[in-house]
Structure formats: C-alpha cells, structure tokens
Amino acid sequence: MSDESLTTYIEQNGIAAGLNKLLALSADLPVDHQLLNILNSGFGTLPFPGGGETLQRWRALSYVSLHNMSLAKLYEGHTDAVAILQELDAVSAPIQECWAMWAAESPSHRVRVKTQAGTGQTVISGSKFWCSGARVAKRALLTAWLPEEPECQLVSVSMSDPSIRIASDAWSSSGMVEAHASKVVFDQTPATLVGRPGDYLRRPGFWHGGAGIAACWYGGALAVADKLYKFMQQGDALHPGRPYLACALGKVDRVLGGLVALLHESAAWIDANPEANAMAVALRARQAAEAAAMSVLEETGRALGATPFTRDAAFARAVADLQLFIRQSHGDRDDAALATAILERGEYPWKL
C-alpha cells in the first residue's frame, strides 16, 4: 500500500484501523522490521492518553497485540516513551526515532547517575534488566538513581554509544521470544536528565500508561479466543462436543465483553479527568484484563484440546506469549493496592 493510499485509509477509518491494515501487509516480516515499518509509516506517535482520544490509542495497542504480542511489547514501550517525553516537556528529544522504555528495578542492580568531574557531563553506570527492544531501539528512556535521592530519575541515552553492552543471556521461555528482553550494562554512558527526581511516578500519565497495558493484554486474549470463535463459526453443528464448546465460548464472551465495557469506561474517565489520580482506574482495568486473559486461556485450551497447541504455530505462540505477558501484573499485590485506592477515594465504587 502506498503512503498516499494508507493516509487516505487512515482518514476514512481512523488510526487504529490504518495500523491494523499496515500490520496485515507486513505480517511476514521479522518483528524488528515490523516495528520500524510501523514507525516509518507515521504511527510512531499515538494520541496521548488523557487528550480525548485515549480509546483510539488503546485500540491501536490492542490491534498490535492481537497481531503479535512481542511486537506490541516493543511498540507500547516506544509509544509510552514518546508520551512521557511529551508530558515532561522534553521538547528536544528526537521522538521520530525508535525508543524503548525501561523502568523495571532490581534492588541489587540499580543504574546510578553521576556528574563527571571536570567535564560536567551526566553519565550513568550499572545494569538494567528486562530491557525489551534493546537491539532495535535507537534511544532509550530509563529509570536511574541520583546520589542521595530517594526517588528515581528518568534519563535518556543513545543506544549507539560504545559504552553500552547488551548481554546475550539465554532466553529460556517459549513466550515473547521476539521482544528480545535483555540485560543492558551501562559504563559511564552519557545521559540526559528528563524531568526531576520522582516525576516518573508522580505525573498523571504514569497510571494512564499502566492502564494501556490492559489494552495490550486484551488484544493478546483476542488472539487466543479467536481460535475458539472461528472453530465454532465454521465447525460441524452436529459435532458431539459442540454443547461443551458452546459453553466455553459463552464464558469467553462474558469475560471479554465485560472487559471491553470496562476499557471503554476507563478511557472515558481518563479523558474527562486527565490530571486526576487514575490509580484505581488503571489497576481495575489491568486486573480485569489479567483475569479475562487467564479465563480465555483456560476455557479455550480445555475446549479445543491439544490439537491447536501442536498443529497451529500461530495459536501456540499466542498462548505462550499471553501467559508470559500477563505476568507483568503484580497479582495479589495489585489487588491489594486497588483496594487501598478505592477506599482512599471515599466514593462508593460500584454504583450503576
């Protein structure tokens, strides 16, 4: 599809639909190439959360996740980094390049920030784990730590700097293989401070971005549920197991339908309250998306049996990817945090 015809398609059908069309045309490319194709086709910046088009942003993320969850992990990281840079007024950052966003923290392996004596250059040193897209990103936004500061500091780096080493640790899981989550080692790497200490967690967009992950998990759940849906659509109406397959599909519809409604409601709330604390909204959406994904995995697997796991490579990959992707959730800890958040809001949470 030419740039001109893609632009026309987007104008007529919206960003998410245009992105979905592009994904279908590039499905045979390696994930890294698909990501660059997305960015080079004008999809590097999605509508910013809280700006009135949050649902459009989430639709785009869900479409990418439905297509390929490793790609969604990289694309969500890029679009999150761009949104953070915009929110913190990092106007000089080259957002047209491919970005990664790394905020996972290991208590024993923190990246430290210091100022070099004599030159005044800000540099970082240390190791960062779970760095998805380290081999494709041109620039990275990451959390690091200043001396004597109790809150983390965002910094940006150029991934082409020779002081950066990407460790080639073995990836044992069959899920999210193409996300290339590596350990990255920085050794006096030149860095630019972005915002002030604590801004990463204090800004309203922190929870907006967290809620966007729920849209990715939703898209991943669709990639699994779609197999059951199509089997029922095209299957033999007299198949002896059809009543049990129908039962599974009904359960899947119930959880996915509820999640869709919640994502609509959450996006609308964020757009109506862009500066408010969206912790409860984000955690509710994330935990609902995780629960829905787990239900879809269970019901679809029980209904269809072993055959698609062993004969359908795309389905088997989607299952493995989703099982790992939702482990980005903090499980019971996030449920407890959600309880705290709704109690602190002081409003009855379940009014119709």
XYZ file of C-alpha atoms in Angstrom, residues 26-343:
318
model
C 3.772 -6.737 6.877
C 2.900 -9.924 8.778
C 5.697 -11.981 7.201
C 8.486 -9.610 8.263
C 10.617 -10.157 11.392
C 9.236 -8.306 14.423
C 12.058 -5.738 14.466
C 11.333 -4.889 10.823
C 7.601 -4.682 11.511
C 8.243 -2.203 14.312
C 10.384 0.031 12.116
C 7.801 -0.240 9.349
C 5.122 0.989 11.782
C 7.243 3.932 12.902
C 8.320 4.861 9.373
C 4.686 4.807 8.232
C 3.699 7.564 10.641
C 2.418 5.549 13.609
C 5.284 6.421 15.971
C 3.065 8.830 17.912
C -0.420 7.777 19.007
C -2.991 10.139 20.550
C -1.695 10.960 24.020
C -3.652 9.473 26.942
C -5.967 11.940 28.605
C -6.194 14.051 25.467
C -9.677 12.999 24.380
C -8.693 10.003 22.244
C -7.476 7.511 24.834
C -9.733 4.778 23.468
C -8.266 5.272 19.985
C -4.799 4.843 21.489
C -5.837 1.654 23.272
C -7.483 0.252 20.153
C -4.201 0.680 18.289
C -2.261 -1.097 21.054
C -4.806 -3.929 21.156
C -4.610 -4.419 17.379
C -0.830 -4.737 17.536
C -1.107 -7.209 20.420
C -3.707 -9.272 18.554
C -1.259 -9.389 15.645
C 1.880 -10.198 17.665
C 2.444 -9.702 21.396
C 6.225 -9.358 21.106
C 5.664 -6.550 18.626
C 3.101 -4.995 20.988
C 5.637 -5.049 23.815
C 8.126 -3.087 21.689
C 5.533 -0.726 20.230
C 3.917 0.002 23.598
C 7.379 0.800 25.006
C 8.074 3.241 22.173
C 4.695 4.991 22.386
C 4.933 5.152 26.185
C 8.369 6.778 25.965
C 7.073 9.339 23.466
C 4.082 10.146 25.727
C 6.364 10.553 28.763
C 8.728 12.864 26.889
C 5.775 14.975 25.800
C 4.294 15.088 29.312
C 7.606 16.132 30.881
C 8.263 18.760 28.167
C 11.413 17.078 26.839
C 10.960 19.062 23.633
C 14.448 18.441 22.269
C 14.114 14.640 22.329
C 14.132 13.122 18.807
C 10.794 11.316 19.108
C 10.844 10.353 15.419
C 13.458 7.693 16.252
C 12.759 4.259 17.728
C 12.567 4.452 21.546
C 12.484 1.925 24.357
C 11.182 2.490 27.885
C 12.758 0.562 30.781
C 11.530 1.024 34.338
C 11.955 -2.428 35.923
C 14.054 -2.191 39.065
C 16.272 -4.734 40.812
C 17.225 -3.660 44.371
C 20.722 -5.078 43.958
C 21.363 -3.738 40.431
C 20.458 -0.069 40.152
C 21.649 2.236 37.411
C 23.431 5.173 39.061
C 23.693 8.759 37.825
C 26.703 10.957 38.429
C 28.362 14.057 37.038
C 31.864 13.604 35.686
C 34.440 15.800 37.343
C 35.902 18.416 35.042
C 33.516 17.954 32.107
C 30.233 18.289 33.985
C 28.831 15.538 31.752
C 25.980 13.477 33.196
C 26.744 9.758 32.898
C 25.099 6.536 34.078
C 26.605 3.212 35.143
C 25.065 -0.082 36.157
C 22.849 -2.868 34.833
C 19.218 -2.749 33.761
C 17.193 -5.961 33.437
C 14.138 -6.771 31.280
C 15.109 -4.329 28.541
C 12.740 -5.206 25.682
C 13.812 -3.958 22.281
C 17.397 -3.217 23.316
C 18.715 -4.419 19.961
C 16.337 -2.371 17.797
C 15.885 0.878 19.772
C 17.937 3.904 18.759
C 17.276 5.652 22.064
C 16.088 4.575 25.492
C 14.309 6.243 28.378
C 15.013 4.567 31.701
C 14.827 4.979 35.451
C 18.104 5.605 37.287
C 19.204 6.940 40.675
C 20.961 10.149 41.691
C 23.155 10.221 44.806
C 21.178 10.810 47.995
C 17.854 10.942 46.129
C 15.073 8.634 47.418
C 13.084 8.809 44.156
C 14.120 7.610 40.728
C 15.275 9.934 37.951
C 14.409 9.471 34.283
C 17.313 9.667 31.855
C 17.598 9.231 28.103
C 20.529 7.671 26.268
C 21.589 6.934 22.713
C 21.832 3.181 22.245
C 24.655 3.644 19.723
C 27.082 4.785 22.433
C 30.041 2.363 22.636
C 29.882 2.319 26.438
C 26.622 0.287 26.295
C 26.751 -3.501 26.293
C 23.726 -5.704 25.607
C 24.173 -9.022 27.380
C 23.438 -12.156 25.371
C 21.772 -14.068 28.209
C 19.821 -17.148 27.158
C 16.036 -16.739 26.970
C 14.532 -19.989 28.250
C 10.849 -19.225 27.736
C 8.953 -20.014 24.541
C 6.895 -16.850 25.099
C 7.693 -13.290 23.963
C 10.876 -14.510 22.271
C 10.917 -11.740 19.686
C 10.659 -8.972 22.301
C 14.381 -9.522 22.986
C 14.223 -8.655 26.701
C 17.922 -8.388 27.556
C 20.137 -7.122 30.327
C 21.788 -3.827 29.336
C 25.010 -2.707 31.001
C 25.965 0.979 31.102
C 29.539 2.069 31.830
C 29.822 5.844 32.193
C 27.314 6.279 29.388
C 26.459 9.896 28.500
C 22.859 10.602 29.522
C 20.327 13.421 29.573
C 18.165 14.039 32.635
C 14.441 14.061 31.835
C 12.334 15.896 34.405
C 13.172 15.860 38.097
C 13.579 13.024 40.598
C 10.197 11.436 41.234
C 8.486 12.884 38.156
C 8.164 9.469 36.523
C 5.848 8.150 39.246
C 4.184 11.442 40.247
C 2.903 12.509 36.824
C -0.734 11.688 35.936
C 0.421 9.798 32.851
C 2.080 7.083 34.922
C -1.272 5.413 35.580
C -2.555 6.265 32.109
C 0.329 4.253 30.671
C -0.287 1.449 33.146
C -3.894 1.212 32.012
C -2.721 0.997 28.401
C -1.095 -2.338 29.218
C -4.594 -3.692 29.867
C -5.419 -2.930 26.223
C -2.385 -4.974 25.162
C -3.465 -7.917 27.315
C -6.971 -7.623 25.883
C -5.565 -7.840 22.356
C -3.494 -10.855 23.352
C -6.572 -12.557 24.802
C -8.377 -11.975 21.494
C -5.542 -13.740 19.656
C -6.293 -16.855 21.718
C -10.088 -16.553 21.882
C -10.339 -16.028 18.116
C -9.371 -19.678 17.562
C -12.386 -20.894 19.556
C -14.714 -18.350 17.957
C -13.761 -19.368 14.401
C -13.908 -23.068 15.261
C -17.488 -22.603 16.404
C -18.362 -20.461 13.399
C -17.040 -22.976 10.888
C -17.480 -26.228 12.807
C -19.900 -29.086 12.359
C -23.228 -28.254 14.028
C -23.656 -31.979 14.804
C -20.239 -32.399 16.447
C -20.853 -34.360 19.694
C -18.704 -31.947 21.679
C -20.422 -28.813 20.369
C -22.500 -28.123 23.529
C -19.320 -28.064 25.613
C -17.536 -25.881 23.066
C -20.510 -23.528 23.159
C -20.287 -23.400 26.936
C -16.622 -22.375 26.686
C -17.405 -19.727 24.079
C -20.166 -18.317 26.264
C -17.758 -17.992 29.201
C -15.170 -16.328 26.961
C -17.769 -13.889 25.641
C -18.790 -12.996 29.187
C -15.310 -12.066 30.356
C -14.226 -10.324 27.145
C -17.493 -8.414 26.853
C -17.097 -7.184 30.423
C -13.501 -6.181 29.775
C -14.437 -4.243 26.626
C -17.044 -2.277 28.588
C -14.536 -1.545 31.359
C -11.881 -0.347 28.898
C -14.421 1.996 27.287
C -15.389 3.346 30.706
C -11.770 3.704 31.834
C -10.704 5.557 28.702
C -13.647 7.944 29.047
C -12.810 8.591 32.705
C -9.161 9.361 31.908
C -10.173 11.755 29.130
C -12.632 13.515 31.449
C -10.117 13.674 34.334
C -6.663 13.967 32.710
C -4.954 15.472 35.769
C -6.616 13.262 38.387
C -5.032 10.264 40.081
C -6.023 7.322 37.863
C -4.519 4.622 40.079
C -7.829 2.909 40.869
C -9.000 3.125 37.254
C -5.740 1.702 35.917
C -5.435 -1.116 38.450
C -9.057 -2.161 37.936
C -8.543 -2.312 34.169
C -5.251 -4.193 34.474
C -6.538 -6.740 36.970
C -9.700 -7.295 34.947
C -7.627 -7.777 31.796
C -5.364 -10.283 33.544
C -8.345 -12.228 34.897
C -10.015 -12.211 31.475
C -6.840 -13.425 29.788
C -6.445 -16.258 32.300
C -10.069 -17.296 31.754
C -9.648 -17.219 27.976
C -6.505 -19.357 28.210
C -8.255 -21.891 30.438
C -11.550 -22.133 28.570
C -10.058 -22.152 25.084
C -7.451 -24.739 25.992
C -9.963 -27.077 27.639
C -12.434 -26.722 24.764
C -10.067 -27.244 21.853
C -7.728 -29.788 23.416
C -4.136 -30.434 22.399
C -4.510 -30.193 18.624
C -4.106 -26.414 18.090
C -1.232 -26.311 20.582
C 0.686 -28.829 18.485
C -0.549 -28.150 14.927
C -1.111 -24.388 14.817
C 2.126 -22.450 15.314
C 0.423 -19.045 15.492
C -2.001 -20.224 18.182
C 0.744 -21.928 20.203
C 2.841 -18.751 20.042
C -0.114 -16.592 21.095
C -0.773 -18.806 24.119
C 2.888 -18.793 25.187
C 3.162 -15.031 24.652
C -0.006 -14.218 26.590
C 0.911 -16.456 29.514
C 4.177 -14.562 29.908
C 2.875 -11.089 29.009
C 0.281 -11.055 31.800
C 2.975 -11.913 34.326
C 3.856 -8.220 34.070
C 0.978 -7.964 36.534
C 1.862 -7.878 40.213
C -1.003 -10.225 41.032
C -2.340 -10.099 44.592
C -0.203 -7.064 45.369
C -2.064 -5.077 42.699
C -5.433 -6.304 44.017
C -4.462 -5.059 47.474
C -3.292 -1.750 46.006
C -6.624 -1.436 44.165
C -8.494 -1.938 47.435
C -6.421 0.804 49.064
C -7.029 3.160 46.132
C -10.828 2.778 46.120
C -11.005 3.239 49.892
